XYZ file of C-alpha atoms in Angstrom:
708
model
C 22.615 48.843 20.212
C 25.864 50.277 21.388
C 25.971 54.019 22.015
C 28.908 56.014 23.428
C 28.855 56.016 27.280
C 28.939 59.144 29.141
C 32.252 59.958 31.044
C 33.795 57.456 33.497
C 32.115 57.384 37.004
C 34.146 58.477 39.813
C 33.222 57.751 43.590
C 32.223 60.779 45.284
C 31.139 59.717 48.642
C 31.074 63.106 50.442
C 28.167 64.602 48.285
C 25.562 61.933 49.286
C 24.514 61.154 52.886
C 21.315 59.199 54.011
C 18.618 60.720 56.319
C 18.591 59.887 59.890
C 15.793 57.596 59.476
C 17.807 55.623 56.764
C 20.525 55.448 59.027
C 18.464 54.108 61.947
C 16.643 51.558 59.473
C 20.008 50.410 58.325
C 21.682 50.151 61.808
C 18.366 48.028 62.848
C 18.780 45.802 59.746
C 22.657 45.297 60.149
C 22.096 44.222 63.794
C 19.181 41.788 62.556
C 21.508 40.231 59.934
C 24.014 39.844 62.844
C 21.186 38.241 65.127
C 20.426 35.728 62.491
C 23.615 34.438 61.819
C 24.336 34.472 65.920
C 21.078 32.477 66.118
C 21.999 30.185 63.598
C 25.212 29.391 64.871
C 23.946 28.798 68.319
C 20.921 26.184 66.879
C 23.080 24.599 64.152
C 21.570 21.245 65.099
C 18.644 22.659 63.832
C 19.320 25.286 61.447
C 21.942 23.558 59.569
C 20.220 20.531 58.530
C 19.605 22.243 55.275
C 22.685 24.367 54.053
C 22.609 28.120 54.357
C 25.013 30.863 54.097
C 24.821 34.359 55.799
C 25.750 37.947 54.967
C 28.094 38.576 57.986
C 30.799 40.789 56.889
C 28.639 41.864 53.786
C 25.746 43.553 55.431
C 26.817 47.232 54.720
C 26.841 46.949 50.826
C 23.817 44.625 50.702
C 21.644 47.204 52.707
C 23.078 50.194 50.802
C 22.060 48.310 47.636
C 18.601 47.490 48.819
C 17.929 51.018 49.823
C 18.271 52.339 46.448
C 15.698 50.038 44.735
C 12.107 50.508 44.097
C 9.210 48.246 43.887
C 9.465 48.634 39.873
C 13.055 47.668 39.935
C 14.454 43.827 39.431
C 16.963 42.294 41.631
C 19.162 38.838 41.433
C 20.606 38.374 44.845
C 23.298 35.717 45.579
C 23.008 33.130 48.215
C 25.053 35.431 50.900
C 22.159 37.995 50.408
C 20.100 38.003 53.130
C 20.831 41.340 54.581
C 19.901 42.657 51.162
C 16.783 40.550 51.417
C 16.061 42.141 54.822
C 16.726 45.903 53.042
C 14.202 44.936 50.438
C 11.414 44.457 53.119
C 11.461 40.567 53.606
C 10.688 39.703 57.005
C 13.254 37.652 59.285
C 10.306 35.081 59.746
C 9.830 34.663 56.141
C 13.821 33.898 55.719
C 13.386 31.437 58.545
C 10.529 29.677 56.877
C 12.776 28.956 53.545
C 15.803 28.197 56.277
C 13.763 25.399 57.652
C 11.906 24.406 54.243
C 8.666 25.134 55.685
C 5.250 25.350 53.602
C 4.668 28.861 53.847
C 8.314 29.931 52.662
C 7.329 32.940 50.156
C 9.601 31.988 47.855
C 9.433 28.449 47.254
C 7.163 26.534 49.554
C 10.092 24.570 50.874
C 11.654 23.649 47.900
C 14.918 25.442 47.983
C 17.997 26.726 49.772
C 17.958 29.905 52.235
C 18.405 32.875 50.429
C 17.544 31.640 47.116
C 14.586 33.925 46.848
C 12.050 34.404 44.013
C 9.386 37.140 44.561
C 6.758 38.841 42.908
C 4.591 40.800 45.294
C 3.216 44.762 45.352
C 5.598 47.040 47.078
C 8.823 45.283 46.627
C 11.200 44.775 43.732
C 10.818 41.859 41.616
C 12.944 38.802 41.994
C 12.935 36.303 39.448
C 13.908 32.800 40.212
C 17.700 31.722 39.583
C 19.887 28.952 40.430
C 22.443 28.759 43.289
C 23.896 32.281 41.824
C 27.502 31.146 41.324
C 27.945 32.770 38.182
C 25.109 31.373 35.983
C 22.546 34.095 37.405
C 24.403 36.946 35.111
C 22.877 35.777 31.953
C 19.008 35.807 33.267
C 19.507 38.951 35.161
C 21.086 40.709 31.972
C 17.926 39.092 30.086
C 15.614 41.117 32.446
C 17.550 44.246 31.521
C 17.424 43.313 27.774
C 13.706 42.968 28.281
C 13.186 46.237 30.167
C 15.082 48.066 27.144
C 12.983 46.146 24.519
C 9.870 46.929 26.113
C 10.450 50.554 26.735
C 11.346 50.445 23.014
C 7.820 49.228 21.954
C 6.327 51.735 24.389
C 5.462 48.972 26.728
C 5.634 48.690 30.525
C 7.778 45.635 31.901
C 5.716 43.263 33.997
C 6.290 44.249 37.548
C 6.072 42.794 41.184
C 2.232 41.300 40.724
C 0.608 44.349 39.528
C -0.989 45.032 36.349
C 1.622 46.788 33.949
C 1.970 50.315 34.393
C 4.768 52.704 33.290
C 6.955 52.953 36.512
C 7.513 56.386 37.929
C 11.219 56.212 37.519
C 12.988 54.056 34.767
C 13.775 50.704 36.193
C 16.899 48.961 37.096
C 18.230 45.590 37.256
C 20.559 44.570 40.221
C 22.590 41.471 39.642
C 24.622 40.443 42.987
C 27.424 38.264 42.654
C 30.678 36.992 44.281
C 33.869 37.726 42.869
C 34.804 34.035 42.806
C 32.068 33.692 40.482
C 33.220 36.297 37.928
C 35.803 33.646 36.427
C 32.520 31.926 35.090
C 32.500 32.082 31.230
C 28.685 32.684 31.166
C 29.418 36.196 33.440
C 31.325 37.373 30.228
C 28.660 36.652 27.788
C 26.538 38.548 30.217
C 28.534 41.733 30.242
C 29.385 41.484 26.639
C 25.986 41.813 25.851
C 25.125 44.306 28.409
C 27.728 46.699 26.690
C 26.687 45.753 23.311
C 23.307 46.839 23.932
C 24.069 49.318 26.925
C 21.342 47.514 28.986
C 20.231 48.965 32.537
C 21.911 46.769 34.919
C 24.266 47.194 38.039
C 26.445 44.184 38.373
C 27.356 44.133 42.389
C 30.311 42.110 42.973
C 31.127 41.485 46.602
C 34.675 40.590 46.797
C 35.906 38.665 50.169
C 38.789 36.983 48.643
C 37.706 33.629 49.123
C 35.644 30.969 47.088
C 34.982 27.940 49.380
C 38.322 26.988 50.878
C 40.119 28.501 47.452
C 41.807 32.262 47.979
C 41.506 34.836 45.510
C 45.462 34.090 44.762
C 44.474 30.800 43.390
C 41.404 31.629 41.590
C 41.901 34.716 39.546
C 44.687 36.990 37.721
C 42.423 40.058 38.612
C 39.700 41.220 40.358
C 36.498 42.011 39.033
C 37.270 45.863 38.785
C 40.097 44.904 36.597
C 38.378 42.192 34.357
C 35.533 44.782 33.813
C 37.998 47.278 32.189
C 38.061 45.130 29.657
C 34.522 45.593 28.508
C 34.287 48.874 26.674
C 31.197 50.847 27.599
C 30.848 49.253 31.110
C 31.146 51.718 33.948
C 33.328 50.446 36.934
C 33.001 52.048 40.506
C 35.029 50.825 43.259
C 34.857 51.057 47.082
C 34.716 49.864 50.569
C 31.866 47.674 50.978
C 32.535 47.280 54.743
C 31.585 51.067 55.122
C 27.903 51.626 54.857
C 28.361 55.419 54.437
C 30.738 54.841 51.337
C 28.478 52.090 50.183
C 25.355 53.990 50.263
C 26.821 56.839 48.309
C 28.279 54.552 45.564
C 25.175 52.647 45.090
C 23.294 56.120 44.530
C 25.792 57.023 41.701
C 25.435 53.380 40.328
C 21.699 53.535 40.105
C 21.062 57.257 39.180
C 23.757 56.478 36.374
C 21.832 53.329 35.245
C 18.148 54.912 35.591
C 19.233 57.768 33.538
C 19.978 55.222 30.848
C 23.698 55.805 30.363
C 24.394 52.115 30.367
C 25.651 49.295 32.692
C 27.626 49.765 35.503
C 29.826 47.561 37.592
C 30.522 47.794 41.201
C 33.422 46.397 43.061
C 32.930 46.328 46.868
C 35.802 44.715 48.665
C 33.904 42.788 52.083
C 35.409 40.620 54.909
C 34.079 37.077 55.106
C 33.029 36.745 58.729
C 30.453 33.643 58.697
C 30.885 30.526 57.158
C 31.388 29.970 53.462
C 27.964 27.937 54.107
C 26.769 25.922 57.052
C 28.151 22.797 55.437
C 31.585 24.208 55.360
C 33.167 25.399 58.794
C 35.612 28.218 59.018
C 37.802 26.786 61.360
C 38.780 24.122 59.129
C 40.908 26.402 56.843
C 40.639 29.949 57.571
C 43.342 30.173 60.340
C 44.862 33.887 61.198
C 42.629 35.213 58.094
C 39.395 35.613 60.000
C 41.185 37.578 62.795
C 42.142 39.918 60.094
C 38.887 39.760 58.288
C 37.187 40.680 61.730
C 39.171 43.841 61.661
C 36.831 45.119 58.973
C 33.752 44.160 60.414
C 31.090 46.394 59.005
C 28.635 46.463 62.095
C 31.425 47.956 64.590
C 32.505 50.357 62.216
C 29.155 51.668 61.336
C 28.268 51.679 65.236
C 30.929 54.250 65.633
C 30.050 56.226 62.427
C 26.663 56.716 64.089
C 27.960 58.030 67.253
C 30.147 60.539 65.499
C 27.017 61.613 63.712
C 25.353 62.324 66.726
C 23.301 59.010 67.599
C 23.147 58.123 71.341
C 24.923 54.752 72.689
C 21.594 54.015 74.319
C 19.502 54.358 71.100
C 21.668 52.337 69.375
C 21.611 49.430 72.136
C 17.951 49.532 71.896
C 17.863 48.842 68.340
C 20.170 46.010 68.652
C 17.269 44.460 71.503
C 14.843 45.274 69.054
C 16.627 43.153 66.352
C 17.571 40.289 68.984
C 13.898 40.310 70.302
C 12.224 40.239 66.522
C 14.749 37.331 65.675
C 13.983 35.176 68.634
C 10.498 35.531 68.502
C 10.384 34.781 64.421
C 12.590 31.875 65.011
C 9.972 30.092 67.607
C 7.406 30.925 64.972
C 9.097 29.305 62.218
C 9.914 26.065 64.325
C 6.121 25.952 64.770
C 5.079 26.650 60.996
C 3.801 23.754 59.119
C 5.850 21.701 56.786
C 4.925 21.346 53.118
C 1.872 18.612 52.361
C 3.495 15.816 50.965
C 0.784 15.591 48.299
C 1.919 18.704 46.850
C 5.318 17.742 45.896
C 4.516 17.469 42.304
C 2.753 20.647 41.896
C 4.143 23.227 39.228
C 6.335 21.177 37.162
C 4.676 23.451 34.368
C 2.389 26.152 34.389
C -0.856 25.413 32.701
C -1.024 25.353 28.881
C -2.446 28.278 26.810
C -3.545 25.933 23.809
C -5.805 23.073 24.555
C -7.492 22.366 21.630
C -6.803 22.742 17.738
C -7.679 26.012 16.556
C -7.750 27.861 13.105
C -7.884 26.558 9.889
C -5.564 23.641 8.838
C -6.604 23.425 5.292
C -7.932 26.923 3.983
C -9.725 26.726 0.833
C -7.482 27.581 -2.180
C -4.255 27.856 -0.071
C -0.989 26.642 -1.671
C 1.089 24.114 -0.476
C 4.248 25.443 1.695
C 7.566 24.169 2.327
C 8.196 23.266 6.047
C 10.751 26.125 6.343
C 8.312 28.722 4.865
C 5.602 27.511 7.213
C 8.049 28.080 10.222
C 8.802 31.912 8.554
C 5.236 32.432 8.260
C 4.200 31.337 11.644
C 6.993 33.751 13.561
C 5.899 36.697 11.088
C 2.445 36.040 12.179
C 3.550 35.937 15.941
C 5.815 39.352 15.365
C 2.893 41.310 13.625
C 0.571 39.917 16.332
C 2.279 40.189 19.628
C 4.395 43.499 20.126
C 5.985 41.928 23.156
C 7.750 39.228 21.189
C 11.069 39.173 19.680
C 13.368 36.895 17.918
C 17.410 36.788 18.128
C 20.252 34.157 17.677
C 23.147 33.656 15.566
C 22.763 35.447 11.742
C 19.000 35.413 12.123
C 18.970 39.216 11.915
C 20.242 41.745 8.991
C 20.300 40.421 5.618
C 20.791 36.616 5.708
C 17.841 36.138 8.054
C 19.343 32.691 9.317
C 21.650 30.248 7.410
C 18.405 28.416 6.564
C 16.666 31.651 5.537
C 14.304 30.529 8.143
C 13.905 34.452 9.371
C 14.590 36.010 5.878
C 13.651 39.809 5.823
C 12.101 39.674 9.312
C 14.754 42.243 10.527
C 13.775 44.561 7.776
C 10.341 44.293 8.261
C 10.294 44.673 12.231
C 13.475 46.332 13.138
C 16.832 45.844 14.689
C 15.422 46.000 17.808
C 13.036 43.049 17.502
C 14.935 40.638 15.070
C 18.802 40.952 15.685
C 21.916 38.739 15.663
C 23.788 37.789 18.921
C 27.359 36.956 19.526
C 28.058 33.199 19.491
C 26.740 32.656 22.965
C 24.418 29.945 23.175
C 24.434 30.052 26.857
C 23.072 33.789 26.591
C 20.738 33.049 23.931
C 18.821 30.339 26.270
C 19.282 31.942 29.663
C 18.295 35.373 28.585
C 14.990 34.233 27.708
C 14.269 33.356 31.535
C 15.188 37.280 32.265
C 12.936 38.233 29.211
C 9.822 36.260 30.564
C 10.177 37.514 33.974
C 9.471 40.945 32.687
C 6.695 40.017 29.984
C 8.872 39.871 26.738
C 8.459 36.949 24.750
C 11.688 35.494 23.098
C 11.862 33.369 20.146
C 15.403 32.279 19.834
C 17.600 30.075 17.730
C 20.585 27.799 18.468
C 21.942 27.505 14.878
C 22.526 23.876 14.663
C 21.577 20.983 17.428
C 25.464 20.301 17.779
C 25.758 23.724 19.096
C 23.234 23.629 22.114
C 25.714 21.760 24.432
C 27.071 25.434 25.856
C 23.415 26.561 26.409
C 22.424 23.282 28.451
C 23.559 24.824 31.651
C 21.239 27.703 31.403
C 18.179 25.363 30.200
C 18.749 22.955 33.016
C 19.607 25.234 35.692
C 17.464 28.564 34.974
C 14.770 27.828 32.653
C 13.455 24.321 33.489
C 13.582 24.580 37.324
C 12.186 28.181 37.473
C 8.313 27.216 37.761
C 8.808 24.305 39.929
C 11.276 26.089 42.613
C 9.419 29.182 42.543
C 6.147 27.483 43.115
C 4.652 28.462 40.152
C 5.201 32.238 40.324
C 7.974 32.123 37.611
C 7.137 29.988 34.639
C 9.593 30.813 31.690
C 7.948 31.340 28.409
C 10.849 30.599 26.302
C 10.628 29.216 22.462
C 13.964 27.662 21.479
C 14.145 26.690 17.862
C 17.067 23.910 17.215
C 17.677 22.438 13.452
C 18.287 19.064 13.709
C 18.953 15.905 11.978
C 21.322 14.380 9.259
C 21.411 14.435 5.620
C 23.614 15.019 2.259
C 26.797 15.188 4.028
C 26.441 17.683 6.986
C 29.220 16.123 8.980
C 29.653 15.837 12.592
C 28.956 19.218 13.803
C 25.972 19.836 11.547
C 23.718 16.841 11.704
C 22.961 15.547 15.512
C 20.096 14.607 16.969
C 19.800 15.718 20.625
C 16.366 14.780 21.632
C 17.303 12.184 23.881
C 19.536 14.635 26.026
C 16.632 17.284 26.052
C 14.314 14.602 27.187
C 16.143 14.198 30.628
C 15.483 17.652 31.369
C 12.697 17.825 33.503
C 10.308 21.125 33.197
C 10.899 21.767 29.436
C 8.786 20.633 26.527
C 10.126 19.159 23.412
C 8.608 19.374 20.003
C 8.970 17.630 16.847
C 7.009 18.262 13.653
C 7.561 16.195 10.570
C 5.459 18.616 7.962
C 4.737 22.159 7.050
C 1.182 22.147 8.728
C 2.297 20.871 12.034
C 5.223 23.039 11.782
C 3.187 26.455 11.650
C 0.698 25.042 14.428
C 3.192 23.529 16.786
C 5.114 26.760 16.562
C 2.519 28.976 17.452
C 1.289 26.679 20.401
C 4.633 26.604 21.689
C 5.141 30.428 21.595
C 1.951 30.791 23.448
C 2.871 28.077 26.081
C 4.032 29.914 29.239
C 6.745 27.408 29.595
C 10.190 26.283 27.994
C 9.544 24.790 24.857
C 12.435 23.520 22.556
C 11.327 23.205 18.949
C 13.501 20.632 16.983
C 13.301 21.243 13.287
C 14.414 18.634 10.819
C 16.760 20.486 8.247
C 16.134 17.495 5.758
C 12.437 18.395 5.798
C 12.936 22.147 5.445
C 12.802 22.113 1.529
C 11.362 18.571 0.788
C 14.664 17.782 -1.301
C 15.511 14.373 0.095
C 13.903 11.613 -1.567
C 10.666 10.522 0.061
C 10.067 13.659 1.776
C 7.676 15.116 -0.632
C 4.798 14.768 2.201
C 6.548 17.350 4.473
C 5.278 20.068 1.711
C 1.500 20.554 3.107
C -1.213 23.077 2.230
C -0.315 26.064 4.553
C -2.642 26.711 7.639
C -4.310 29.779 8.009
C -2.654 32.596 10.215
C -3.410 31.867 14.004
C -3.611 28.077 13.674
C -2.495 26.141 16.375
C -2.120 22.533 17.690
C -2.011 21.689 21.315
C 1.334 20.292 22.710
C 1.284 16.696 23.605
C -1.013 15.217 21.038
C 0.078 12.692 18.298
C -1.336 12.324 15.123
C -1.971 9.281 12.719
C 0.214 10.104 9.626
C -1.153 7.112 7.997
C -3.678 4.384 8.690
C -3.808 0.735 8.005
C -6.388 -0.661 5.846
C -9.414 -1.859 8.299
C -9.673 -5.336 6.627
C -6.245 -6.292 7.436
C -6.390 -4.533 10.859
C -9.214 -7.120 11.752
C -7.445 -9.918 10.495
C -4.271 -9.319 12.602
C -1.975 -8.481 9.502
C -0.748 -5.005 10.735
C 1.605 -3.056 12.996
C 2.320 0.525 14.108
C 5.496 2.430 13.692
C 5.767 4.996 16.461
C 7.883 7.887 15.067
C 8.555 11.610 14.728
C 10.620 13.950 12.359
C 12.224 12.251 9.311
C 11.383 8.795 10.648
C 7.650 9.260 9.751
C 8.754 9.811 5.837
C 11.092 6.881 6.268
C 8.238 4.765 7.604
C 5.717 5.633 4.948
C 8.184 4.892 2.226
C 9.025 1.766 3.446
C 5.473 0.677 4.286
C 4.832 1.001 0.538
C 6.090 -2.672 0.136
C 3.405 -3.758 2.703
C 0.298 -2.132 1.410
C -2.439 -1.416 4.143
C -0.544 -3.442 6.854
C 1.369 -0.113 8.446
C -0.130 2.408 10.669
C 2.383 5.488 11.367
C 2.101 7.342 14.286
C 3.560 10.685 14.359
C 4.283 11.542 18.050
C 4.717 15.375 17.243
C 5.566 15.918 20.805
C 8.039 14.089 22.763
C 7.398 15.866 25.961
C 4.421 15.981 26.980
C 4.083 12.567 25.390
C 0.507 11.324 23.838
C 1.076 8.349 25.989
C -2.647 7.676 25.492
C -2.331 7.568 21.992
C 0.703 5.007 21.747
C -1.013 2.659 24.135
C -4.130 2.806 21.626
C -2.054 2.054 18.703
C -0.009 -0.533 19.988
C -3.291 -2.476 21.282
C -5.064 -1.568 18.060
C -2.534 -3.600 16.006
C -0.389 -5.863 18.958
C 2.847 -5.143 16.901
C 5.036 -1.954 17.132
C 8.022 -0.563 16.069
C 9.571 2.515 17.816
C 11.752 4.696 15.005
C 14.394 7.291 15.643
C 17.194 8.821 13.974
C 19.007 8.805 16.986
C 21.831 6.180 18.163
C 19.663 3.707 19.491
C 21.604 2.600 22.789
C 20.106 4.152 25.878
C 17.743 6.667 23.819
C 14.270 7.852 24.002
C 13.202 5.239 21.482
C 14.489 2.638 23.548
C 12.964 3.952 26.690
C 9.639 4.210 25.186
C 9.879 0.705 23.981
C 10.354 -0.756 27.532
C 7.476 1.484 28.635
C 5.273 0.007 25.963
C 6.495 -3.548 26.881
C 5.636 -2.949 30.436
C 2.192 -1.596 30.019
C 0.902 -3.339 26.708
C 2.255 -6.630 27.437
C -0.837 -8.536 27.232
C -1.754 -6.891 24.122
C 1.575 -7.493 22.402
C 2.004 -10.434 19.592
C 5.762 -9.731 19.256
C 8.461 -7.841 21.149
C 8.518 -4.289 20.449
C 11.006 -3.431 17.897
C 13.294 -0.717 17.748
C 15.254 0.918 15.015
C 17.789 3.850 15.090
C 21.285 5.132 13.980
C 24.463 3.294 14.904
C 25.766 3.802 18.166
C 28.445 6.241 17.365
C 29.640 9.384 18.713
C 29.287 11.302 15.511
C 27.722 11.553 12.147
C 30.537 11.082 9.474
C 31.182 13.650 6.714
C 31.355 11.125 3.601
C 27.979 10.561 2.451
C 28.307 6.775 1.918
C 29.355 6.589 5.874
C 26.537 8.649 6.764
C 24.168 6.284 4.888
C 25.793 3.503 6.661
C 25.115 4.937 9.941
C 21.495 6.064 9.663
C 18.110 4.410 9.462
C 16.922 4.553 5.852
C 13.358 3.424 4.187
C 15.356 -0.045 3.279
C 16.467 -0.509 6.837
C 12.839 0.019 8.340
C 11.299 -2.256 5.289
C 13.778 -4.911 6.667
C 12.549 -4.445 10.181
C 9.163 -4.523 9.176
C 9.331 -7.658 7.201
C 10.383 -9.258 10.111
C 7.916 -7.705 12.856
C 4.861 -8.573 10.539
C 6.277 -12.012 9.849
C 6.650 -12.689 13.925
């Protein structure tokens, strides 16, 4: 938690100077970055087929930052950081493979933009996958730092660059690189808040060139990043000329040493000129005017060249380094042009990492076990996980401390496992969700909670951009292990901000799994499988089933499975069978549903003894399509039941799919039933009843379907 920070950092550029070999390497790589930008512009008909940006003007600060990172550190570059990548040891050829979307692009296999790296290999800092880095990357990067601090506190080593976890020789740091324009994003403020609240080992490197795309700093901000950071108590600040390599090297050394000593987070504000295009698709000549000539006066390359001459380097030696850089870039360009493109047959690879649980394991109904409420089964499942896996932690709003969640679903866990493992967060849904991507990258396994489904919307940006795409766009290197618990559903007058159902929105997001249990046993088994799954999983938990207080939900209370019980995701279950004789006589139907719908259907089916099978989907993605088809073909009549507003819902989509693939086996149209197509659940309980499905409404639909 928050500790009193050390005295404010003051830049001292006279005390630190890189050795001669470092200076030589810096000049070679600065020339290499310059040659890359020059070659891309000279060959823009080829290189601008896909969009890219270059480091021109930012090379000094980027190389200085890279030179202070070790293979045990972590980096979150932004899209202009190709010089930083060169400094970390990435070859120009590798950058060009990504530029041209080639098969052997080491970051994504041709799937994402230039200078959008993800890297896990020995000898270089780990670069977790992130989005296009316009502010959103601050949260996952801070999650990396948060995970490092957590693991250090548990005596565990972070998972580094593709090698077995081992204690690093120096404490690792996280470098989050960002443009000043992106500092106005609200998610950046969430990241900074958590960094100072928990005093995390992270450097926020802000490269400020006074431009967005065509918007100037005067239009975009009331203060620069250095001034903005002053409002975050406990965040140390350092400001210097990012176009001066010597000043940048000294400043970054101070910042990294401060963070390695675990004094807390640092924000570095480095002013840089923008000498290239914002991106290849937005030409500088369209809007820069005289500004480009002004920025050229601050070009770091001639400035560094002159500094090296003053330090005793020979002009001929520097020119030779320039020739080496150009020769390397030209040769690598020809190699990259000839490199193979991705095999189109691999286009769908790595949507998900392989699941950890592939079959039901453990005891579902132990002898002598008592029945448990669904909320208690969830609590016990998390308790079992925290006891068994020291890398596991649980956080969200109000889940720590005394309360243990507004539904008491984490009761006493903070007291049992400590505030480092079970803790409260600020009201920051984006951080709660997005930080799990960073946690996963270092081997920490986060269980997090969104207090109500209606509050999940601020977290969707992180869920979509950072979590869901990570496995696919990193070519399988960085699946995100993340379990996000979300209480959902309406009952008893919860009103418009505590009653929402959100599964249809979530199911439009590829790359995440969505699970929805209907009873205590399934809750315990699915929660464990979701935790063990190496992919992002959203676990939807209906509040009306937690305590089985809603009439007709008594079956949600079941015998509690033993510790370690797990159900594979993507497997439906028959919650109620139809009578075999009535099935043979063609007198039956199936209700395909999940969550509260299971209990509405079972209650309604009492009016049609033996005629109704209830198929509980349990997992909405991946969907057990085989079980759905088998049930529909078994009965010939189907009702798809949901609590969501019906129009354009998952239920309607599933009904259409059934109609398409099971048409010849159907004896009636596929029926659907859901909530009224309204934007929110009304507070008044009578209005709520009118809007929602109910056993009576389900019974009316079954009457019509069975009589069709």
